[in-house]
Short mmCIF file of C-alpha atoms in Angstrom, two decimals:
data_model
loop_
_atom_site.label_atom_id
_atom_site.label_comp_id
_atom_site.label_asym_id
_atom_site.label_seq_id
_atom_site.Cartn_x
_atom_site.Cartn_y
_atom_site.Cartn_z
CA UNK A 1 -54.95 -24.86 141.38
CA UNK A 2 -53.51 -24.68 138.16
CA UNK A 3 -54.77 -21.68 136.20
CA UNK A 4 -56.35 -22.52 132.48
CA UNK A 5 -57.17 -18.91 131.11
CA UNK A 6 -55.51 -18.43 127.65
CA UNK A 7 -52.99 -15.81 127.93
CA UNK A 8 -54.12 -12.73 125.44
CA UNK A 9 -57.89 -13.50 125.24
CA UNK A 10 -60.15 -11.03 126.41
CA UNK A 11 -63.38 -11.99 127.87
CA UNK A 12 -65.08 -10.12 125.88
CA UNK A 13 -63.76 -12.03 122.68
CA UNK A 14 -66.71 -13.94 121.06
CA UNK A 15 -63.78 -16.88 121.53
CA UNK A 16 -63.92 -16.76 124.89
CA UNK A 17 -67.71 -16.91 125.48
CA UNK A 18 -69.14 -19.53 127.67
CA UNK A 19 -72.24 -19.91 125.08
CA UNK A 20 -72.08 -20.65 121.58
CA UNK A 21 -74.81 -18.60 120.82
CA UNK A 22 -72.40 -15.23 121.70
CA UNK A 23 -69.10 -17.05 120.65
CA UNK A 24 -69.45 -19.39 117.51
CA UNK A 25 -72.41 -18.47 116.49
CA UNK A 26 -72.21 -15.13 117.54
CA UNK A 27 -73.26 -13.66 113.98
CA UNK A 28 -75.93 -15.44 113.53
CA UNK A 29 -77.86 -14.51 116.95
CA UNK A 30 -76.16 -11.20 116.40
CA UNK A 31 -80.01 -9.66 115.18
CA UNK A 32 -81.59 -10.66 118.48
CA UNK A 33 -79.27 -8.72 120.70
CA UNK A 34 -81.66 -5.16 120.47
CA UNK A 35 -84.32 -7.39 122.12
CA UNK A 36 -82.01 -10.28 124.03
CA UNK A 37 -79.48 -8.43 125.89
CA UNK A 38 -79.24 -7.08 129.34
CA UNK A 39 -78.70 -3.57 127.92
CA UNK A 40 -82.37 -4.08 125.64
CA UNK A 41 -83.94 -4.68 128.83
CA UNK A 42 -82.58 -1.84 130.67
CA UNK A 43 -83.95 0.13 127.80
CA UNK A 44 -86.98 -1.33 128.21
CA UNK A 45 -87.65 -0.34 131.59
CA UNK A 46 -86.58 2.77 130.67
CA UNK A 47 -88.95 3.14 128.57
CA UNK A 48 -91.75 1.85 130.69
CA UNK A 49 -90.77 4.40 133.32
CA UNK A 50 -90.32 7.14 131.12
CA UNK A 51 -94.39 6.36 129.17
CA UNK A 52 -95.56 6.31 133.10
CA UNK A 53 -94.48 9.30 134.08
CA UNK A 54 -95.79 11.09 131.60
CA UNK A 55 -99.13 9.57 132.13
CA UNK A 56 -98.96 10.49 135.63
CA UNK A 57 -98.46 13.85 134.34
CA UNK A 58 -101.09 13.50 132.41
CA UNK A 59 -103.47 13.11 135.15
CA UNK A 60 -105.93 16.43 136.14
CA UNK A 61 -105.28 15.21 140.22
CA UNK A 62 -101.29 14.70 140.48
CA UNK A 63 -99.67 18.21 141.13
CA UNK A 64 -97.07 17.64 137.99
CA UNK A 65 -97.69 18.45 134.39
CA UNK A 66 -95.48 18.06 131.95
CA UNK A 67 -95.37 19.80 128.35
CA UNK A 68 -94.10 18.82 125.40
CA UNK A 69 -90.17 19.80 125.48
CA UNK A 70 -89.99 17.73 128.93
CA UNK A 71 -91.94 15.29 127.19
CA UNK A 72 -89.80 15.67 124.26
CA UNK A 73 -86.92 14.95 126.41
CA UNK A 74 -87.87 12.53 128.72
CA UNK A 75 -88.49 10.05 125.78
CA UNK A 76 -85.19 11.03 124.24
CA UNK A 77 -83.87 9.12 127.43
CA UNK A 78 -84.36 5.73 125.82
CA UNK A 79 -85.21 6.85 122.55
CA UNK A 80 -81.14 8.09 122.24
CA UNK A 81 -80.47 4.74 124.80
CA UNK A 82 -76.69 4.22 124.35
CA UNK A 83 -73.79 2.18 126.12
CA UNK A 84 -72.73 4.96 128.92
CA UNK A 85 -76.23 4.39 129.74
CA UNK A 86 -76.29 0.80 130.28
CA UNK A 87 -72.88 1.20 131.82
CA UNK A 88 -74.42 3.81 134.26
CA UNK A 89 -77.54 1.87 135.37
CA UNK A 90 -75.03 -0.95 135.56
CA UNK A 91 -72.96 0.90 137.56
CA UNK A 92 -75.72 2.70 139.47
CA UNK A 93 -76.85 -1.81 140.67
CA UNK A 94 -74.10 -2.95 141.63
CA UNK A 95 -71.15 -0.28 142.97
CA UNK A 96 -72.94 3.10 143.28
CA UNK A 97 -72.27 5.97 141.28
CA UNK A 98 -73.48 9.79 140.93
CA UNK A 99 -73.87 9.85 144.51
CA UNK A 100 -75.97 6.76 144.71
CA UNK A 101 -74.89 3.77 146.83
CA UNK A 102 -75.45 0.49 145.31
CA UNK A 103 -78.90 -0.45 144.15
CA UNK A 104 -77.90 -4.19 144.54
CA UNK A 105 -81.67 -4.18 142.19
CA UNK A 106 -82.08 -3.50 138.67
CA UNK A 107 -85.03 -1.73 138.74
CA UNK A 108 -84.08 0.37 141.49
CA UNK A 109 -81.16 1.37 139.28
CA UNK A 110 -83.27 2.50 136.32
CA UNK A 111 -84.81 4.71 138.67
CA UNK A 112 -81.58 6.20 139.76
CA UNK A 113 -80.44 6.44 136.30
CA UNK A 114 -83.74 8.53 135.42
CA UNK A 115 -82.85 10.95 138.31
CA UNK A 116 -79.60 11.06 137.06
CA UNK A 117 -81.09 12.10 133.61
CA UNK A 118 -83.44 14.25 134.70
CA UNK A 119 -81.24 16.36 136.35
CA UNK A 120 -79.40 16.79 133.18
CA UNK A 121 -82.41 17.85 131.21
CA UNK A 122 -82.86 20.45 134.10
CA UNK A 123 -79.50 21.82 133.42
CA UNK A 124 -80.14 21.57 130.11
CA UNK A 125 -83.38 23.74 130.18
CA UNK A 126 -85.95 21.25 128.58
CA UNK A 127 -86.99 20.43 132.38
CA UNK A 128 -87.98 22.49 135.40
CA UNK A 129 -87.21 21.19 138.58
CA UNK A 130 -86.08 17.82 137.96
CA UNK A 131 -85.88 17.10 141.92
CA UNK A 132 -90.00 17.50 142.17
CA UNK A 133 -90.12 14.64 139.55
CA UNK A 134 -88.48 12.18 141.81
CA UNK A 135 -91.56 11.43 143.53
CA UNK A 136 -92.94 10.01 140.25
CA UNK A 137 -90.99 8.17 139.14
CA UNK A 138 -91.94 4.43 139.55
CA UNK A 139 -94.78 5.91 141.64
CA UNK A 140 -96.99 3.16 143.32
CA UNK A 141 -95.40 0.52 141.35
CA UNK A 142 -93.91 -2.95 141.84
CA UNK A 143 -90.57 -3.97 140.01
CA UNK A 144 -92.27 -6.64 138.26
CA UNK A 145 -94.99 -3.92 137.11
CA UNK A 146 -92.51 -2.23 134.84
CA UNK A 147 -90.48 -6.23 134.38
CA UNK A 148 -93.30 -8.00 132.84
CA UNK A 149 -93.96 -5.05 130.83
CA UNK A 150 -90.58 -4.81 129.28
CA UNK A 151 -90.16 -8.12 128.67
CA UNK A 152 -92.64 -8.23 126.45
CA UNK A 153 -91.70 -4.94 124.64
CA UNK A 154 -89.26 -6.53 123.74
CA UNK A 155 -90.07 -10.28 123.01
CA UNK A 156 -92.75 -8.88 120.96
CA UNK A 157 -90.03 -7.55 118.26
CA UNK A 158 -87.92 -10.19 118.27
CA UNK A 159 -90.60 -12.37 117.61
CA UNK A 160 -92.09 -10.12 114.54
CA UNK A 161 -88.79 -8.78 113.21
CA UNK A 162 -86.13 -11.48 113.75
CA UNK A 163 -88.17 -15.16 113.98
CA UNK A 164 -91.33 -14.67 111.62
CA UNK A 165 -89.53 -13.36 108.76
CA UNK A 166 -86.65 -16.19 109.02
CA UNK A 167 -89.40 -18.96 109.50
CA UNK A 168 -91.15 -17.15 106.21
CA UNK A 169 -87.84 -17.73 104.50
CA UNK A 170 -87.84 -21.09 104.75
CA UNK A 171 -91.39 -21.56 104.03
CA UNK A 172 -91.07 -19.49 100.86
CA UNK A 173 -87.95 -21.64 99.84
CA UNK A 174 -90.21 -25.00 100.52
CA UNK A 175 -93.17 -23.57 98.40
CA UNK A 176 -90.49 -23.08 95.56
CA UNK A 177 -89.57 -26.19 95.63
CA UNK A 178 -92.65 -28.01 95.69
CA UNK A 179 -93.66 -25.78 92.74
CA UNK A 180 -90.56 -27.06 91.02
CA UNK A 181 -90.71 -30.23 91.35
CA UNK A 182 -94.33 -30.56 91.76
CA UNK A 183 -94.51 -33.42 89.04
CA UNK A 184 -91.26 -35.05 89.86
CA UNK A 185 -92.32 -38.84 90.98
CA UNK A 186 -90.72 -40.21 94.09
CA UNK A 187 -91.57 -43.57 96.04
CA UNK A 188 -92.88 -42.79 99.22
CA UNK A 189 -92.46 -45.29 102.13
CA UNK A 190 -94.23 -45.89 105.25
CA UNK A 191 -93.18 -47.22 108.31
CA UNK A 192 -90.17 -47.07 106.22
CA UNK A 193 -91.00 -49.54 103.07
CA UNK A 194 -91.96 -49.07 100.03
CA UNK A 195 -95.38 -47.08 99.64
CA UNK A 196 -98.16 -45.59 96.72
CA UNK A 197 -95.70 -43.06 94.89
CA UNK A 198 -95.94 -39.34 95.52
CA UNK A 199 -94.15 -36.64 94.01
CA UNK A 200 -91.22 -34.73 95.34
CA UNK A 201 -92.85 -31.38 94.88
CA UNK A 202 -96.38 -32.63 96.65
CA UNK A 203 -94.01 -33.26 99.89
CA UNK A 204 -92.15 -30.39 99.93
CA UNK A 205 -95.85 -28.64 99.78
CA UNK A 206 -96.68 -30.52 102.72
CA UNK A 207 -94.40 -29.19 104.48
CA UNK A 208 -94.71 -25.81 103.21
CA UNK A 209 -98.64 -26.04 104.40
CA UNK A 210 -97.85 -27.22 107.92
CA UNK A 211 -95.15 -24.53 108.56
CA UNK A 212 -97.43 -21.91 107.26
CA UNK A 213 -99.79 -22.70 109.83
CA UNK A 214 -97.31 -23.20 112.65
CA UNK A 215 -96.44 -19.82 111.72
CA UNK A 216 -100.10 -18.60 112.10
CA UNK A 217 -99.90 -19.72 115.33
CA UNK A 218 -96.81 -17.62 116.42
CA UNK A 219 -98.48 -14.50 114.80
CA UNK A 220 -102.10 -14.50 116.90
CA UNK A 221 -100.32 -15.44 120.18
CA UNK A 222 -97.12 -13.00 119.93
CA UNK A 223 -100.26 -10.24 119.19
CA UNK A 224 -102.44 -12.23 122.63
CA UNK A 225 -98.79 -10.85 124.52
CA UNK A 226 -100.35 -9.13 127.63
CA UNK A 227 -99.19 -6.51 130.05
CA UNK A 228 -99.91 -5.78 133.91
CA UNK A 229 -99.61 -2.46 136.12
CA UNK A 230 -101.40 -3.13 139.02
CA UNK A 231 -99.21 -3.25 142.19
CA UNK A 232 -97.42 -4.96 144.68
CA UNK A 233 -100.06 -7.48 144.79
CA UNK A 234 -102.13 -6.73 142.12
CA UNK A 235 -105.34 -4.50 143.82
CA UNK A 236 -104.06 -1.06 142.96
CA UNK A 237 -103.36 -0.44 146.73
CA UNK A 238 -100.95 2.24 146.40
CA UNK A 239 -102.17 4.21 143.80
CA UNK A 240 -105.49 3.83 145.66
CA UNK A 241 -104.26 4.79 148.39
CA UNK A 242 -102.84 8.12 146.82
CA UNK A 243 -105.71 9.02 144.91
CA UNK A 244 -108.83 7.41 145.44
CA UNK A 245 -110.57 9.22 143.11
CA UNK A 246 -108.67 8.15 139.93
CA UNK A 247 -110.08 4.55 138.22
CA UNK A 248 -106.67 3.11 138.38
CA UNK A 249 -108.18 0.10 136.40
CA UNK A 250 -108.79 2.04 133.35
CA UNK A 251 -105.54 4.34 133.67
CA UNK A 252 -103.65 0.46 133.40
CA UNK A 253 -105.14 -0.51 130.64
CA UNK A 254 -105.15 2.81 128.74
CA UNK A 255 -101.31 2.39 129.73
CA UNK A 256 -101.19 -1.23 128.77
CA UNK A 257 -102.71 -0.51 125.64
CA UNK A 258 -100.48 2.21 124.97
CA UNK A 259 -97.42 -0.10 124.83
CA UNK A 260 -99.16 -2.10 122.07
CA UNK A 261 -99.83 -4.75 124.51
CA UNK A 262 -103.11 -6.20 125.48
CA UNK A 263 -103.71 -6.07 129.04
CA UNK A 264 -104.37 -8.62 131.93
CA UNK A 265 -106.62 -6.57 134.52
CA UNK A 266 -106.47 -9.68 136.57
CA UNK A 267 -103.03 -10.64 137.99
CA UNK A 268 -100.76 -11.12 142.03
CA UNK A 269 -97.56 -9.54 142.43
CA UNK A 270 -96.66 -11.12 138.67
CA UNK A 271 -98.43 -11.19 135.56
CA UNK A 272 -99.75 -14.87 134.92
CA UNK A 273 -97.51 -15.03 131.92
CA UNK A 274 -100.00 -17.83 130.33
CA UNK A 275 -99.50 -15.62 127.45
CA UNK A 276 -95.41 -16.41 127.04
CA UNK A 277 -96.39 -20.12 127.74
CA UNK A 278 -98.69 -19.74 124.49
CA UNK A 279 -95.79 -18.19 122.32
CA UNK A 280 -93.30 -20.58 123.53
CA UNK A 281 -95.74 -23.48 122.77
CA UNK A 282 -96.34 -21.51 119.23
CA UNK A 283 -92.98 -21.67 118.39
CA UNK A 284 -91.85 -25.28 119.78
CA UNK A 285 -94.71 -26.21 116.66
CA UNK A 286 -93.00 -24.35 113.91
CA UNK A 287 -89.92 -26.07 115.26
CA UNK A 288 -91.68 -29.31 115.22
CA UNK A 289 -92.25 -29.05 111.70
CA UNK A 290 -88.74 -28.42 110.74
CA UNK A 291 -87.21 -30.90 112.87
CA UNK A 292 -89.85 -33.35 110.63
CA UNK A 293 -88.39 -31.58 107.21
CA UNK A 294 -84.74 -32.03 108.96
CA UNK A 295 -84.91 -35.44 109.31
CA UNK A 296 -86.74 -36.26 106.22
CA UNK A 297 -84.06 -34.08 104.20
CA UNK A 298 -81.16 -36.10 106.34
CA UNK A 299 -82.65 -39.73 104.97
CA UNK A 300 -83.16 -38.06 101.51
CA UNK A 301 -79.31 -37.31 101.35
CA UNK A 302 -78.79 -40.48 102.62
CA UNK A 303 -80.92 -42.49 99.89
CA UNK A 304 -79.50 -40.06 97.30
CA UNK A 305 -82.99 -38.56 95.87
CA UNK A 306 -81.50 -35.63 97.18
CA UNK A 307 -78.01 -34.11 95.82
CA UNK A 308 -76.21 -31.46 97.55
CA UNK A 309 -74.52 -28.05 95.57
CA UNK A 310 -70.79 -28.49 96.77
CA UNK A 311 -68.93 -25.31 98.88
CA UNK A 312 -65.79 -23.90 97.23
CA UNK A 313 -63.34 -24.99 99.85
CA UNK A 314 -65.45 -26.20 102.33
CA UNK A 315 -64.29 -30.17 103.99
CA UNK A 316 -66.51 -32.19 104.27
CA UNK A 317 -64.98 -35.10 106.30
CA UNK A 318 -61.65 -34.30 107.93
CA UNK A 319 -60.70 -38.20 106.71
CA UNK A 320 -62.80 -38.72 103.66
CA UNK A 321 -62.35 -36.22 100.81
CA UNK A 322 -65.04 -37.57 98.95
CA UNK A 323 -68.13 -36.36 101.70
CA UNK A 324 -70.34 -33.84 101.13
CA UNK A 325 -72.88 -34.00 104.70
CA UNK A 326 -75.71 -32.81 105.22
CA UNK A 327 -74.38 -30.41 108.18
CA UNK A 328 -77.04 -27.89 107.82
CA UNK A 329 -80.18 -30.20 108.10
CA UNK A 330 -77.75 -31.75 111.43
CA UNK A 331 -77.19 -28.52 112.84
CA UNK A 332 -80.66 -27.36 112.34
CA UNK A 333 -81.69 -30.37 114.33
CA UNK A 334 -79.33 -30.25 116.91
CA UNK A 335 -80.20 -26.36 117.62
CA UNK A 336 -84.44 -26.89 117.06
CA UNK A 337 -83.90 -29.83 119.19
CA UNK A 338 -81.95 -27.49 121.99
CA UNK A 339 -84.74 -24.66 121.30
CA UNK A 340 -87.84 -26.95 122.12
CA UNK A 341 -86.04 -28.44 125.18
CA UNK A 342 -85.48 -24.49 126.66
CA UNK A 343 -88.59 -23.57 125.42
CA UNK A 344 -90.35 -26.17 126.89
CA UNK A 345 -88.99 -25.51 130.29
CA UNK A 346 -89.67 -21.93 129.89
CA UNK A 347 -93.76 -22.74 129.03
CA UNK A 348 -93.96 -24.60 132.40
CA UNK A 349 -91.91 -22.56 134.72
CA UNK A 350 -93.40 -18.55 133.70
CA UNK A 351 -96.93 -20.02 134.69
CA UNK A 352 -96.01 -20.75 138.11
CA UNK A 353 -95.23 -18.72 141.44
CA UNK A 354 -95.65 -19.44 145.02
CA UNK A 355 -98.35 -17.62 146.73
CA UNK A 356 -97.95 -13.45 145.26
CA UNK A 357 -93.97 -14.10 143.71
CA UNK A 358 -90.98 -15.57 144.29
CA UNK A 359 -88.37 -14.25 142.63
CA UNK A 360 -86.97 -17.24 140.38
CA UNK A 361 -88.95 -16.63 137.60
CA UNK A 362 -86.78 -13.30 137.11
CA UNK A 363 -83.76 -15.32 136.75
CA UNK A 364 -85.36 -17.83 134.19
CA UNK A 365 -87.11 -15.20 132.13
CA UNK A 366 -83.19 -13.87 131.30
CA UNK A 367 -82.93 -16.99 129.53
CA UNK A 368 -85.50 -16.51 126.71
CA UNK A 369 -83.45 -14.99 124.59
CA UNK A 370 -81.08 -18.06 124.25
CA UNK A 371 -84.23 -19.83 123.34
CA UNK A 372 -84.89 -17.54 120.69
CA UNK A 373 -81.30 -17.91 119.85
CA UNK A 374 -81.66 -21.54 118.80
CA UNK A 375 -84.69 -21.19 117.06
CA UNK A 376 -83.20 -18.48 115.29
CA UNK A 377 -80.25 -20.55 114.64
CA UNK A 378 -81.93 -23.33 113.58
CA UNK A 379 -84.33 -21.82 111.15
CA UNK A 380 -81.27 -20.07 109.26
CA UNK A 381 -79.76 -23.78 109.07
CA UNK A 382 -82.35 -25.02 107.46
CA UNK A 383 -82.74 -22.49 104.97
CA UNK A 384 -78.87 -22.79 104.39
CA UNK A 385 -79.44 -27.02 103.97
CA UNK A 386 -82.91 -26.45 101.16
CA UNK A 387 -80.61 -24.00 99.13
CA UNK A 388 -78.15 -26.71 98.70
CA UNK A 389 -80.36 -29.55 97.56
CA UNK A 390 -80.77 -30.82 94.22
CA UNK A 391 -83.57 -33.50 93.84
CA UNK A 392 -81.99 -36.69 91.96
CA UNK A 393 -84.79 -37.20 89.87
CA UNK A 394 -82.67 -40.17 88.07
CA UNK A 395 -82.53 -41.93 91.30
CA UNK A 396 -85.75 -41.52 92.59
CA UNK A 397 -87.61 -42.83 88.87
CA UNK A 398 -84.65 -45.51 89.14
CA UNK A 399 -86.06 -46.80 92.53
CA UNK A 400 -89.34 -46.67 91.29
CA UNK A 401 -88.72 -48.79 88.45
CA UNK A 402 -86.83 -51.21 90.79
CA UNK A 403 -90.56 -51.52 93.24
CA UNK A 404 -93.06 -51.89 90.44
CA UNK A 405 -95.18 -53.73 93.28
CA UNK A 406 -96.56 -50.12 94.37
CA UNK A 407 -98.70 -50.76 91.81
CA UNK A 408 -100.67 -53.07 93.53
CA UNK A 409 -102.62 -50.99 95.63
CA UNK A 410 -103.93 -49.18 91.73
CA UNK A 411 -104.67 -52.90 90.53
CA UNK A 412 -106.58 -53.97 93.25
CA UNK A 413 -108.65 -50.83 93.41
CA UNK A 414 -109.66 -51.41 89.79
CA UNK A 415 -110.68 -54.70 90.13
CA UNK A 416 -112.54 -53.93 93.49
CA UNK A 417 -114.24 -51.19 91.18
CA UNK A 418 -114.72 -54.23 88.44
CA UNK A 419 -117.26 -56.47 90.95
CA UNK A 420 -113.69 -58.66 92.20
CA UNK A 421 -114.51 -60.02 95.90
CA UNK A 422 -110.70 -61.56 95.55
CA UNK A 423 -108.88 -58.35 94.53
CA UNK A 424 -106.74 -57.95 97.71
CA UNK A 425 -106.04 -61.70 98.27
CA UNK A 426 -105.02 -62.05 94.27
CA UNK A 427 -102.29 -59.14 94.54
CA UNK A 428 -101.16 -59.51 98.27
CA UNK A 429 -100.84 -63.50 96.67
CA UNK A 430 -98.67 -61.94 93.98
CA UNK A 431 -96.41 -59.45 95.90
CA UNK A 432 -96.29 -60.01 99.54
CA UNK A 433 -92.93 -61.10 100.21
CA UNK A 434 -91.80 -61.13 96.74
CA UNK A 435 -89.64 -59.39 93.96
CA UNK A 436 -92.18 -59.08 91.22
CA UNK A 437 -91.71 -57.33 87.82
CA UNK A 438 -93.76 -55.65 85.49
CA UNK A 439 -94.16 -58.69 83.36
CA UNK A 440 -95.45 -60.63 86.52
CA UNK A 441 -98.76 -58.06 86.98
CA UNK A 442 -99.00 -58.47 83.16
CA UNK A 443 -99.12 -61.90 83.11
CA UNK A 444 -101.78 -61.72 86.07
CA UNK A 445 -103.77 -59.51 84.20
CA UNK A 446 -103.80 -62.03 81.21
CA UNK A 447 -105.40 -64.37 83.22
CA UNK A 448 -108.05 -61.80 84.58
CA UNK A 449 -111.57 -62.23 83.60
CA UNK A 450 -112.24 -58.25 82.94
CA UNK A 451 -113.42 -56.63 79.53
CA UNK A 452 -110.31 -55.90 77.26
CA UNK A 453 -110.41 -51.95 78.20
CA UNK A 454 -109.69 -52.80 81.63
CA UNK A 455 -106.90 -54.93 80.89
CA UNK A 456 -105.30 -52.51 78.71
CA UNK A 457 -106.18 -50.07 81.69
CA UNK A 458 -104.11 -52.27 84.01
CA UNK A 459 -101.07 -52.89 81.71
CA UNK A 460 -101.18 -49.19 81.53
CA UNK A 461 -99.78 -48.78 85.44
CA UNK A 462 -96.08 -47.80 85.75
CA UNK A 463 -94.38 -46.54 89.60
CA UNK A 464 -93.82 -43.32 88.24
CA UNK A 465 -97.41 -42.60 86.79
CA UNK A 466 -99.49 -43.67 89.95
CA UNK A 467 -98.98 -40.50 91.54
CA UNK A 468 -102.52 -39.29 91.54
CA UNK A 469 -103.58 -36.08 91.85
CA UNK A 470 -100.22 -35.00 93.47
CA UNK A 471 -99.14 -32.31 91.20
CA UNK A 472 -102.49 -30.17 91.53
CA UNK A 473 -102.31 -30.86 94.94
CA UNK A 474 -99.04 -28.37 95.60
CA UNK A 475 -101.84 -25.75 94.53
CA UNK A 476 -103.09 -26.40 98.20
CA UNK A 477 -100.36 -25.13 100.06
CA UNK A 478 -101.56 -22.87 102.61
CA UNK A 479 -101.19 -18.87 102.44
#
């Protein structure tokens, strides 16, 4: 077999990554890797471990107590998280290390890593008798007890610190545009033809609206994200078991609540995870949006209404020297497009699980952050492609000028207003089909049997003035 690997390229070289999102685009995604990455989530669990423990301690019927140096240094465990640590618990899974043998499981290893720890902050002082800890930690629970709960520790981040204020970017950038240009007169088309004129501005606040609410959306159901600690198959059995006496219901919520999570009280082996299916759905919306702006802004370049600021050295066509494309709007697209598809996926497959849990849910779940990753991706694109833009507004009242039968809808309106039964039929008569001017609805409006004021009201109509009340409408825009 003939052997392909490029000689002096490291596999850890963002060049020789098998995704774009941690080679070519590796600076761009480079925000999401505190919440993304297998070392986040080994933090994560930490973490989880490290809060339960100390609320085992906590309890008046366990025989542990912990003060607050142990405290103090127990959180300091994923608090000061670091690389030797990943590279420990990674070590710990899948080769053994500190006397352990192999976890070959990854929450086994956090646990080993803890004992590891522990017995440091024994030697250290801050902890007495780190061996009659061991016991406690992950006590009663079920891997996916401290998964589901560190997933969303740290989807819940990403989502508030990395995606909502990038989507607010390019909402703010849309509102400033459609203030702008909120009298600029465009012709609007639908099902692709000439339509009643709008105004550049009142579109861009359309989309502005839309995007704020999308965003709404993603807000209410990343705060719905809900957390489960209830056992192997979600009764408690264990920790029943242990200590009857203790309302392990309340103690997992208290503990869910903790975390900044809501909590599900009802759950199997799994947590139902409806909640994820909700924030993918949230977000595939706010990408919905933009792949609407993305398109809109790609036929916009294309009928020149919008002009795009040139790059200092950038190429725009390898062949043509002349090109300036739209490759942000495209590449916004292309990674929206790639974001809804995974997310998509991701909202069907969470929800599901044979009978208590099968264990290929764990597998998918490691691919949410590359959803992210697109979204994230393609919301920075699009911001990149509405910086660019210059609306033509030369073009755009040109093209109006050139379709002065948009008018027709205003004309017949007035003479519907004016008692005419024939309105429609006499403009349709005039236009359908046709290239009228100006001087053609004038002439029409000669031979109209209305009062002078309304004629003069008629000749009055240009394209670029029958833009109603689009202007004030930009004022609508959504906070």
């Amino acid at each position: 077999m003939t052997d392909h690997a490029i000689s002096g390229l490291s596999r850890s070289d963002p060049l020789a990554a098998v995704s774009p999102l941690d080679g070519r685009y590796a600076s761009r995604t480079a925000p999401l890797s505190p919440y993304a990455s297998e070392a986040a989530l080994m933090r994560a669990r930490t973490r989880v471990e490290v809060e339960y423990l100390i609320e085992l301690a906590a309890l008046d019927e366990t025989p542990i107590a912990l003060d607050d140096d142990p405290e103090a240094a127990l959180r300091d465990v994923y608090e000061s998280f670091s690389a030797e640590d990943a590279r420990l618990i990674k070590a710990l899974e899948v080769e053994g290390a500190e006397g352990y043998a192999a976890t070959n499981h990854d929450v086994k290893a956090v646990e080993y890593f803890l004992r590891v720890r522990l017995d440091e902050a024994d030697d250290s002082g801050a902890v007495d008798d780190a061996e009659a800890l061991y016991p406690w930690v992950h006590f009663g629970l079920t891997s996916e007890d401290v998964n589901n709960l560190a997933h969303r520790l740290l989807l819940k981040p990403a989502v508030s610190e990395v995606l909502v204020p990038a989507i607010r970017e390019v909402r703010d950038a849309l509102v400033d545009l459609a203030q702008e240009y909120r009298g600029t007169p465009m012709l609007a088309r639908t099902h692709g033809q000439p339509a009643t004129p709008t105004t550049f501005g009142k579109e861009m606040a359309v989309y502005a609206s839309r995007l704020g609410r999308a965003l709404g959306r993603v807000v209410v159901a990343n705060g719905d994200l809900s957390g489960k600690l209830a056992g192997a198959s979600g009764t408690y059995a264990a920790h029943d078991a242990a200590y009857p006496d203790v309302d392990w219901r309340a103690f997992s919520e208290s503990f869910v609540r903790g975390l900044d999570l809501e909590h599900t009280p009802l759950a199997t082996q799994v947590n139902p995870c409806d909640d994820l299916a909700a924030l993918f759905d949230a977000l595939r919306g706010v990408n919905n949006v933009l792949l609407d702006l993305d398109l809109d802004a790609w036929l916009y370049v294309s009928d020149r209404y919008l002009g795009q600021r040139t790059v200092e050295g950038e190429t725009g066509s390898s062949t043509m020297p002349h090109k300036v494309n739209p490759i942000d709007f495209e590449n916004s697209e292309g990674n929206l497009s790639k974001a809804n598809g995974d997310l998509t996926f991701l909202a069907d497959y969470v929800t599901g699980s044979r009978l208590q849990r099968d264990l290929s849910d764990s597998t998918v779940k490691r691919n949410v952050g590359a959803a992210l990753a697109h979204c994230l991706i393609g919301y920075g694109k699009a911001g990149n492609g509405l910086a660019k833009v210059v609306p033509n507004e030369a073009v755009m009242r040109e093209e109006l000028a050139a379709t002065p039968e948009v008018i027709g809808e205003a004309v017949q309106t007035i003479l519907r207003r004016e008692g005419d039964t024939d309105a429609y039929e006499r403009v349709k008569e005039l236009t359908r089909g046709r290239s009228v001017t100006l001087d053609d609805f004038r002439e029409l409006f000669g031979d109209l049997d209305v009062d002078e004021d309304v004629r003069e009201e008629l000749r009055a109509l240009t394209p670029a003035g029958y833009v109603g009340v689009a202007d004030g409408l930009v004022d609508e825009i959504d906070e």
